[in-house]
Amino acid sequence: MNLRIDLERLISEIEALAAFSDAEPPAVTRIVFTPTDLEARAWMKARCEDAGLAVRQDAIGNTFARWVGSDRAAPVVGTGSHIDAIPNAGKYDGVVGVLGGLEAIRALQRAGFRPRHSIELLIFTSEEPTRFGIGCLGSRMLAGMLSAEAAQKLQDNQGASLNDVRRQAGLAGELEQVKLPSGYYKAFVELHIEQGPLLEREQKALGVVERIAAPASLRVLVEGSGGHAGGVLMPDRRDALCAAAELILVIEQAARTSGATDTVATVGICDVFPGAVNSIPAQVRLSVDVRDTSLQRRDGVMRALAEACRETSARRQLAIHTEVLNADAPADCEPAVVAALARACHTQGFSFLPMTSRAYHDTLFIARVAQAAMLFIPCRNGYSHRPDEYASPEDIGRGTLVLAETLATLAA
Ligand code: GLV
Ligand code: MN
Ligand code: MN
């Protein structure tokens, strides 16, 4: 098959999608179900329809764009990723898997390929946890790992419920119907930027992902006692921020001393109330993100945090509440799909590195219900979740070509 990627068009689409943003370029901010996200979704739907794909949305807004195969009853071959972007992000996270997936389908169409299995591009809702606190919302529900009942309880930081927000976004239908029927997929492949430095360092063209690390996230609320920054003497203070600072360092230390460099922990949000220079912090909210390839070590960091919360609240005489938002198991990719990706790399003459994804992806959940794997392309310096995230057109082209080749094998 003579596969050709229209790189110029693909790159111009990546640039066009980046313009749907609530941040100044080059930064991209696109939070799920904001007007900007809805405009980007409408633009994506039009691109898919231009390619002759049949587009549908489920009740949580996962978007399926199908190239119907000759055997309509055969299970689907899926590809895709997400287009939501965290605050102050770059252009490539998720987007390369969505627009690259679309271009892979167009390349197969141009080459005259006729799939037996339908090939479906999937744009997952809210892979990023920014708005509702939990990542991979759409794929969790597709995999049946987040019930409709639990999803209905989710709220954004303005107190708006997920149900109200998605209905305002025009999504009717019942959340109970989001879960995929069993046997829906024959296979699923997600193309993504690496979000780490290994491919560049090892000078490999592509990464074939064999395993995805286990993520967990928590909220911690520290309730102390506020007051006048001049009037309250130090022995009488119950400063919530000082307690939170101790917890942050415990989390860092627990990750640093876990015994493996695979353990990573981050406190990415620290909201201080009331937040005035001359007022003792009365309340602090922290967000905590812990990950590891080993569930035992990841849970060890969570236990260290729980113990520190008990000890700090007793010593400083303040209340500390923790809420675990998610604590997911790692996922193993399917050897048959990994092998198909490796073969496609060989066919196209590209070197590759078998690897573990330390970032989480929708494939973490799709792998629970489908034979799934991922393909990584290098990103400059490993930078991601920042505006200077960059993947070269050549690397994007290589990833898209290997994706197309793999989809052809899987859908034949
Ligand atoms: C996904 O964006 C992640 O945080 O790994
Ligand atoms: Mn991301
Ligand atoms: Mn991503």
Short mmCIF file of C-alpha atoms and ligand atoms in Angstrom, two decimals:
data_model
loop_
_atom_site.label_atom_id
_atom_site.label_comp_id
_atom_site.label_asym_id
_atom_site.label_seq_id
_atom_site.Cartn_x
_atom_site.Cartn_y
_atom_site.Cartn_z
CA MET A 1 0.00 0.00 0.00
CA ASN A 2 1.31 3.41 -0.90
CA LEU A 3 0.65 5.38 2.26
CA ARG A 4 1.31 9.11 2.13
CA ILE A 5 0.78 11.53 4.99
CA ASP A 6 -0.34 15.04 4.05
CA LEU A 7 1.97 16.63 6.59
CA GLU A 8 1.33 20.19 5.51
CA ARG A 9 -2.38 19.80 6.09
CA LEU A 10 -1.90 17.96 9.39
CA ILE A 11 0.43 20.63 10.79
CA SER A 12 -1.89 23.44 9.67
CA GLU A 13 -4.78 21.64 11.43
CA ILE A 14 -2.71 21.37 14.63
CA GLU A 15 -2.07 25.13 14.40
CA ALA A 16 -5.76 25.81 13.70
CA LEU A 17 -6.90 23.77 16.69
CA ALA A 18 -4.40 25.60 18.92
CA ALA A 19 -6.22 28.84 18.10
CA PHE A 20 -9.22 27.59 20.11
CA SER A 21 -7.69 28.65 23.38
CA ASP A 22 -8.34 30.75 26.46
CA ALA A 23 -4.63 31.61 26.82
CA GLU A 24 -2.32 33.88 24.86
CA PRO A 25 -0.33 31.97 22.19
CA PRO A 26 1.81 29.96 22.27
CA ALA A 27 0.02 28.74 25.42
CA VAL A 28 -3.16 26.73 24.99
CA THR A 29 -5.90 26.47 27.63
CA ARG A 30 -8.98 24.51 26.66
CA ILE A 31 -11.01 23.29 29.61
CA VAL A 32 -13.78 20.78 29.03
CA PHE A 33 -17.23 22.18 28.15
CA THR A 34 -16.13 25.84 28.14
CA PRO A 35 -17.32 27.82 25.10
CA THR A 36 -13.80 27.45 23.68
CA ASP A 37 -13.86 23.67 24.06
CA LEU A 38 -17.30 23.50 22.46
CA GLU A 39 -16.08 25.55 19.48
CA ALA A 40 -13.06 23.27 19.12
CA ARG A 41 -15.35 20.21 19.24
CA ALA A 42 -17.57 21.66 16.50
CA TRP A 43 -14.48 22.36 14.38
CA MET A 44 -13.25 18.79 14.89
CA LYS A 45 -16.65 17.36 13.98
CA ALA A 46 -16.58 19.31 10.70
CA ARG A 47 -13.06 17.96 9.93
CA CYS A 48 -14.27 14.40 10.55
CA GLU A 49 -17.37 14.89 8.38
CA ASP A 50 -15.17 16.34 5.61
CA ALA A 51 -13.35 13.01 5.66
CA GLY A 52 -16.66 11.20 5.12
CA LEU A 53 -16.82 9.84 8.69
CA ALA A 54 -20.12 9.30 10.49
CA VAL A 55 -19.96 11.28 13.74
CA ARG A 56 -21.86 10.62 16.95
CA GLN A 57 -21.51 11.76 20.56
CA ASP A 58 -22.41 9.87 23.72
CA ALA A 59 -23.97 11.40 26.83
CA ILE A 60 -20.63 12.53 28.29
CA GLY A 61 -19.48 14.01 24.97
CA ASN A 62 -17.06 11.30 23.83
CA THR A 63 -17.06 11.77 20.05
CA PHE A 64 -16.90 8.77 17.70
CA ALA A 65 -16.13 9.34 14.02
CA ARG A 66 -16.53 6.13 12.04
CA TRP A 67 -15.21 4.97 8.70
CA VAL A 68 -17.63 2.13 8.10
CA GLY A 69 -15.98 -1.17 7.24
CA SER A 70 -17.22 -3.77 4.80
CA ASP A 71 -18.27 -6.03 7.71
CA ARG A 72 -20.55 -3.77 9.71
CA ALA A 73 -21.06 -6.39 12.39
CA ALA A 74 -17.32 -6.87 13.03
CA PRO A 75 -15.80 -5.26 16.14
CA VAL A 76 -14.30 -1.82 15.67
CA VAL A 77 -10.65 -0.81 15.37
CA GLY A 78 -10.28 2.40 17.39
CA THR A 79 -7.78 5.21 17.57
CA GLY A 80 -7.87 8.65 19.13
CA SER A 81 -7.02 10.78 22.14
CA HIS A 82 -8.23 14.06 23.68
CA ILE A 83 -8.36 17.74 22.74
CA ASP A 84 -8.89 19.31 26.15
CA ALA A 85 -5.80 21.10 27.45
CA ILE A 86 -4.75 22.04 31.00
CA PRO A 87 -4.20 25.72 31.84
CA ASN A 88 -1.10 27.06 30.11
CA ALA A 89 -0.50 23.92 28.06
CA GLY A 90 1.02 23.36 24.63
CA LYS A 91 -0.44 22.42 21.25
CA TYR A 92 0.40 18.74 21.00
CA ASP A 93 -0.75 16.82 24.08
CA GLY A 94 -3.74 14.73 22.95
CA VAL A 95 -4.14 16.73 19.75
CA VAL A 96 -1.49 14.73 17.86
CA GLY A 97 -3.44 11.54 18.57
CA VAL A 98 -6.72 13.07 17.39
CA LEU A 99 -5.58 14.95 14.28
CA GLY A 100 -2.88 12.33 13.56
CA GLY A 101 -5.59 9.66 13.86
CA LEU A 102 -7.78 11.56 11.41
CA GLU A 103 -4.89 12.00 8.97
CA ALA A 104 -4.03 8.28 9.28
CA ILE A 105 -7.61 7.49 8.22
CA ARG A 106 -7.41 9.95 5.31
CA ALA A 107 -4.07 8.43 4.25
CA LEU A 108 -5.68 4.98 4.18
CA GLN A 109 -8.60 6.36 2.17
CA ARG A 110 -6.22 7.99 -0.33
CA ALA A 111 -4.29 4.73 -0.67
CA GLY A 112 -7.53 2.99 -1.67
CA PHE A 113 -7.61 0.77 1.44
CA ARG A 114 -11.00 -0.81 2.19
CA PRO A 115 -11.29 -1.76 5.89
CA ARG A 116 -13.18 -4.89 6.82
CA HIS A 117 -13.54 -3.72 10.43
CA SER A 118 -14.88 -0.20 10.85
CA ILE A 119 -12.13 2.23 11.90
CA GLU A 120 -13.28 4.75 14.45
CA LEU A 121 -11.60 7.94 15.64
CA LEU A 122 -12.46 8.63 19.27
CA ILE A 123 -12.13 12.05 20.89
CA PHE A 124 -12.35 11.43 24.62
CA THR A 125 -14.03 13.90 26.95
CA SER A 126 -11.88 15.48 29.64
CA GLU A 127 -8.74 13.42 29.73
CA GLU A 128 -7.42 16.27 31.84
CA PRO A 129 -8.64 16.55 35.44
CA THR A 130 -8.72 20.36 35.44
CA ARG A 131 -12.44 20.95 35.73
CA PHE A 132 -13.90 17.99 37.60
CA GLY A 133 -10.80 16.88 39.54
CA ILE A 134 -10.60 13.45 37.94
CA GLY A 135 -8.69 12.60 34.77
CA CYS A 136 -9.91 10.42 31.89
CA LEU A 137 -13.56 11.12 32.58
CA GLY A 138 -14.82 9.92 29.20
CA SER A 139 -12.66 6.81 28.97
CA ARG A 140 -13.34 5.84 32.61
CA MET A 141 -17.04 5.83 31.84
CA LEU A 142 -16.60 3.99 28.53
CA ALA A 143 -14.72 1.28 30.42
CA GLY A 144 -17.33 1.16 33.19
CA MET A 145 -14.72 2.26 35.76
CA LEU A 146 -16.76 5.31 36.82
CA SER A 147 -20.45 4.71 37.37
CA ALA A 148 -23.12 7.14 36.19
CA GLU A 149 -24.05 7.60 39.84
CA ALA A 150 -20.50 8.59 40.84
CA ALA A 151 -20.15 10.84 37.78
CA GLN A 152 -23.36 12.63 38.70
CA LYS A 153 -21.82 13.62 42.03
CA LEU A 154 -18.85 15.36 40.40
CA GLN A 155 -18.77 19.14 40.59
CA ASP A 156 -16.44 21.75 39.18
CA ASN A 157 -14.76 24.32 41.43
CA GLN A 158 -17.70 26.70 40.95
CA GLY A 159 -20.03 24.05 42.37
CA ALA A 160 -21.66 23.26 38.99
CA SER A 161 -22.53 19.58 38.63
CA LEU A 162 -21.16 17.55 35.74
CA ASN A 163 -24.72 16.69 34.79
CA ASP A 164 -25.79 20.35 34.53
CA VAL A 165 -22.61 21.33 32.71
CA ARG A 166 -22.89 18.58 30.10
CA ARG A 167 -26.58 19.26 29.54
CA GLN A 168 -25.83 22.96 29.01
CA ALA A 169 -23.26 21.79 26.47
CA GLY A 170 -26.13 20.18 24.58
CA LEU A 171 -25.48 16.60 25.65
CA ALA A 172 -28.72 14.77 26.25
CA GLY A 173 -28.98 11.07 26.95
CA GLU A 174 -28.33 9.07 30.08
CA LEU A 175 -24.87 8.63 31.57
CA GLU A 176 -25.75 4.97 32.20
CA GLN A 177 -25.51 4.45 28.45
CA VAL A 178 -21.91 5.62 28.10
CA LYS A 179 -20.31 2.27 29.03
CA LEU A 180 -19.24 0.39 25.90
CA PRO A 181 -20.93 -2.93 25.17
CA SER A 182 -18.53 -5.82 25.66
CA GLY A 183 -16.70 -6.86 22.52
CA TYR A 184 -17.08 -3.38 20.99
CA TYR A 185 -13.41 -3.16 20.03
CA LYS A 186 -11.19 -5.47 18.09
CA ALA A 187 -8.26 -3.27 19.07
CA PHE A 188 -7.42 0.30 20.08
CA VAL A 189 -4.24 2.32 19.42
CA GLU A 190 -3.51 5.80 20.81
CA LEU A 191 -0.86 8.05 19.27
CA HIS A 192 0.58 10.61 21.72
CA ILE A 193 3.65 12.71 22.36
CA GLU A 194 6.01 11.06 24.85
CA GLN A 195 5.89 13.85 27.48
CA GLY A 196 9.33 12.72 28.68
CA PRO A 197 12.91 12.83 27.36
CA LEU A 198 13.75 9.17 26.67
CA LEU A 199 13.16 8.96 22.92
CA GLU A 200 15.26 12.04 22.31
CA ARG A 201 17.97 10.79 24.66
CA GLU A 202 18.05 7.31 23.12
CA GLN A 203 17.74 8.74 19.61
CA LYS A 204 14.81 6.50 18.74
CA ALA A 205 12.23 7.59 16.20
CA LEU A 206 9.20 6.24 18.07
CA GLY A 207 8.14 4.62 21.34
CA VAL A 208 5.95 1.54 21.58
CA VAL A 209 4.22 1.57 24.94
CA GLU A 210 3.95 -1.70 26.84
CA ARG A 211 2.69 -0.43 30.18
CA ILE A 212 1.06 2.68 31.66
CA ALA A 213 1.96 3.74 35.21
CA ALA A 214 -0.58 3.90 38.03
CA PRO A 215 -1.89 7.39 38.88
CA ALA A 216 -3.63 8.61 42.01
CA SER A 217 -4.89 12.02 43.03
CA LEU A 218 -6.12 13.44 46.29
CA ARG A 219 -7.46 16.65 47.73
CA VAL A 220 -6.25 17.75 51.14
CA LEU A 221 -8.11 20.38 53.16
CA VAL A 222 -6.28 21.92 56.11
CA GLU A 223 -8.48 23.88 58.50
CA GLY A 224 -6.63 26.05 60.97
CA SER A 225 -7.52 29.34 62.55
CA GLY A 226 -7.19 32.74 60.91
CA GLY A 227 -6.61 36.10 62.49
CA HIS A 228 -4.59 39.27 62.52
CA ALA A 229 -0.99 38.91 61.32
CA GLY A 230 0.15 41.42 63.93
CA GLY A 231 -2.13 40.60 66.83
CA VAL A 232 -1.90 36.82 67.16
CA LEU A 233 1.35 35.71 68.83
CA MET A 234 3.24 32.73 67.47
CA PRO A 235 2.46 30.26 70.29
CA ASP A 236 -1.26 30.88 69.75
CA ARG A 237 -1.31 30.26 66.02
CA ARG A 238 -2.90 27.40 64.07
CA ASP A 239 -1.65 28.45 60.66
CA ALA A 240 -3.10 26.23 57.91
CA LEU A 241 -0.43 27.13 55.38
CA CYS A 242 2.46 26.21 57.68
CA ALA A 243 0.83 22.80 58.22
CA ALA A 244 0.26 22.42 54.47
CA ALA A 245 3.91 23.31 53.80
CA GLU A 246 5.00 20.44 56.05
CA LEU A 247 2.69 18.06 54.21
CA ILE A 248 4.04 19.15 50.82
CA LEU A 249 7.57 18.36 51.95
CA VAL A 250 6.52 14.98 53.37
CA ILE A 251 5.00 14.09 49.99
CA GLU A 252 8.16 15.13 48.16
CA GLN A 253 10.36 13.21 50.59
CA ALA A 254 8.21 10.06 50.39
CA ALA A 255 8.53 10.05 46.59
CA ARG A 256 12.25 10.79 46.68
CA THR A 257 12.97 7.99 49.14
CA SER A 258 10.65 5.30 47.76
CA GLY A 259 13.64 3.33 46.49
CA ALA A 260 12.86 3.85 42.80
CA THR A 261 13.04 6.81 40.45
CA ASP A 262 9.69 5.68 39.04
CA THR A 263 7.89 7.24 42.00
CA VAL A 264 6.75 10.80 41.33
CA ALA A 265 4.57 13.09 43.43
CA THR A 266 3.37 16.62 42.79
CA VAL A 267 1.38 19.22 44.67
CA GLY A 268 0.10 21.33 41.80
CA ILE A 269 -2.55 23.43 43.53
CA CYS A 270 -2.30 25.28 46.84
CA ASP A 271 -5.28 27.57 47.50
CA VAL A 272 -4.87 29.76 50.55
CA PHE A 273 -7.85 31.34 52.29
CA PRO A 274 -8.39 34.22 52.86
CA GLY A 275 -5.18 35.04 50.95
CA ALA A 276 -4.27 38.42 52.40
CA VAL A 277 -0.79 39.56 53.31
CA ASN A 278 -1.77 40.52 56.83
CA SER A 279 -4.09 37.64 57.60
CA ILE A 280 -3.08 34.25 59.03
CA PRO A 281 -4.07 31.48 56.58
CA ALA A 282 -7.21 29.87 57.98
CA GLN A 283 -7.73 27.25 55.32
CA VAL A 284 -5.59 25.62 52.62
CA ARG A 285 -6.59 23.25 49.84
CA LEU A 286 -3.91 21.12 48.20
CA SER A 287 -4.13 18.91 45.16
CA VAL A 288 -1.80 15.91 45.23
CA ASP A 289 -0.82 13.74 42.26
CA VAL A 290 1.16 10.53 42.91
CA ARG A 291 2.26 7.99 40.32
CA ASP A 292 4.42 4.94 39.99
CA THR A 293 4.87 1.90 37.83
CA SER A 294 4.47 -0.10 41.07
CA LEU A 295 1.14 0.04 42.85
CA GLN A 296 2.82 -0.88 46.16
CA ARG A 297 5.23 2.05 46.04
CA ARG A 298 2.50 4.46 44.85
CA ASP A 299 0.30 3.40 47.75
CA GLY A 300 3.28 3.72 50.09
CA VAL A 301 3.45 7.45 49.32
CA MET A 302 -0.28 7.75 49.97
CA ARG A 303 0.15 6.00 53.33
CA ALA A 304 3.03 8.33 54.24
CA LEU A 305 0.77 11.29 53.49
CA ALA A 306 -2.08 9.86 55.58
CA GLU A 307 0.29 9.32 58.50
CA ALA A 308 1.71 12.86 58.16
CA CYS A 309 -1.83 14.27 58.15
CA ARG A 310 -2.58 12.49 61.45
CA GLU A 311 0.67 13.57 63.06
CA THR A 312 0.55 17.18 61.81
CA SER A 313 -3.08 17.73 62.80
CA ALA A 314 -2.41 16.44 66.35
CA ARG A 315 0.79 18.45 66.82
CA ARG A 316 -0.52 21.68 65.32
CA GLN A 317 -4.08 21.22 66.58
CA LEU A 318 -5.90 21.74 63.35
CA ALA A 319 -8.19 19.61 61.22
CA ILE A 320 -6.92 17.90 58.07
CA HIS A 321 -9.32 16.11 55.72
CA THR A 322 -8.21 14.05 52.73
CA GLU A 323 -10.28 12.84 49.81
CA VAL A 324 -8.92 10.29 47.35
CA LEU A 325 -10.30 11.27 43.93
CA ASN A 326 -8.81 8.34 42.08
CA ALA A 327 -6.28 5.59 42.73
CA ASP A 328 -5.98 3.57 39.56
CA ALA A 329 -4.07 0.41 38.80
CA PRO A 330 -1.42 0.39 36.06
CA ALA A 331 -2.37 -1.07 32.67
CA ASP A 332 -0.53 -3.57 30.54
CA CYS A 333 -0.80 -3.05 26.82
CA GLU A 334 -1.89 -5.99 24.68
CA PRO A 335 1.12 -7.90 23.30
CA ALA A 336 -0.60 -8.50 19.92
CA VAL A 337 -1.19 -4.75 19.42
CA VAL A 338 2.32 -3.93 20.67
CA ALA A 339 3.64 -6.44 18.10
CA ALA A 340 1.54 -4.85 15.33
CA LEU A 341 3.02 -1.44 16.17
CA ALA A 342 6.56 -2.87 16.25
CA ARG A 343 6.02 -4.54 12.86
CA ALA A 344 4.72 -1.28 11.38
CA CYS A 345 7.84 0.52 12.66
CA HIS A 346 9.98 -2.12 10.91
CA THR A 347 7.97 -1.89 7.70
CA GLN A 348 8.38 1.87 7.61
CA GLY A 349 12.06 1.63 8.58
CA PHE A 350 11.83 3.54 11.89
CA SER A 351 13.70 2.65 15.07
CA PHE A 352 11.62 2.34 18.22
CA LEU A 353 11.97 2.00 21.97
CA PRO A 354 9.69 -0.33 23.97
CA MET A 355 8.62 1.83 26.89
CA THR A 356 6.44 2.56 29.91
CA SER A 357 4.19 5.59 29.90
CA ARG A 358 4.58 7.59 33.07
CA ALA A 359 1.83 9.97 32.04
CA TYR A 360 -1.67 8.56 32.11
CA HIS A 361 -3.82 8.40 29.02
CA ASP A 362 -7.30 7.31 28.03
CA THR A 363 -5.70 4.03 26.99
CA LEU A 364 -5.19 3.31 30.72
CA PHE A 365 -8.95 2.71 30.81
CA ILE A 366 -9.62 1.48 27.28
CA ALA A 367 -7.03 -1.24 27.97
CA ARG A 368 -9.47 -2.64 30.57
CA VAL A 369 -12.06 -3.39 27.86
CA ALA A 370 -10.07 -3.72 24.65
CA GLN A 371 -6.79 -5.00 23.27
CA ALA A 372 -4.92 -1.70 23.35
CA ALA A 373 -1.48 -0.15 23.03
CA MET A 374 0.11 3.25 22.43
CA LEU A 375 2.61 4.81 20.08
CA PHE A 376 4.78 7.69 21.29
CA ILE A 377 6.55 10.34 19.26
CA PRO A 378 9.42 12.38 20.72
CA CYS A 379 8.81 15.85 22.07
CA ARG A 380 11.57 18.41 22.43
CA ASN A 381 13.44 18.15 25.76
CA GLY A 382 10.56 15.99 26.99
CA TYR A 383 8.60 19.18 27.68
CA SER A 384 4.84 18.86 28.05
CA HIS A 385 2.06 20.58 30.00
CA ARG A 386 3.83 23.87 29.20
CA PRO A 387 3.52 26.31 26.28
CA ASP A 388 6.89 25.41 24.73
CA GLU A 389 5.85 21.78 24.24
CA TYR A 390 6.99 20.89 20.71
CA ALA A 391 6.97 17.91 18.38
CA SER A 392 8.58 18.29 14.96
CA PRO A 393 6.54 17.83 11.78
CA GLU A 394 8.88 14.97 10.80
CA ASP A 395 8.21 13.11 14.06
CA ILE A 396 4.47 13.74 13.80
CA GLY A 397 4.59 12.45 10.23
CA ARG A 398 6.46 9.29 11.28
CA GLY A 399 4.00 8.57 14.09
CA THR A 400 1.00 9.12 11.83
CA LEU A 401 2.44 6.85 9.15
CA VAL A 402 3.07 4.01 11.60
CA LEU A 403 -0.40 4.53 13.05
CA ALA A 404 -1.94 4.27 9.57
CA GLU A 405 0.04 1.13 8.79
CA THR A 406 -1.03 -0.42 12.12
CA LEU A 407 -4.71 0.46 11.63
CA ALA A 408 -4.57 -1.15 8.19
CA THR A 409 -3.19 -4.37 9.67
CA LEU A 410 -5.75 -4.43 12.47
CA ALA A 411 -8.75 -3.53 10.31
CA ALA A 412 -8.04 -5.81 7.33
C1 GLV B 1 -2.22 13.48 31.69
O1 GLV B 1 -2.39 14.59 31.26
C2 GLV B 1 -1.39 13.24 32.80
O2 GLV B 1 -1.40 14.08 33.73
O3 GLV B 1 -0.66 12.24 32.81
MN MN B 2 -2.05 16.21 29.46
MN MN B 3 -2.59 13.70 26.86
#
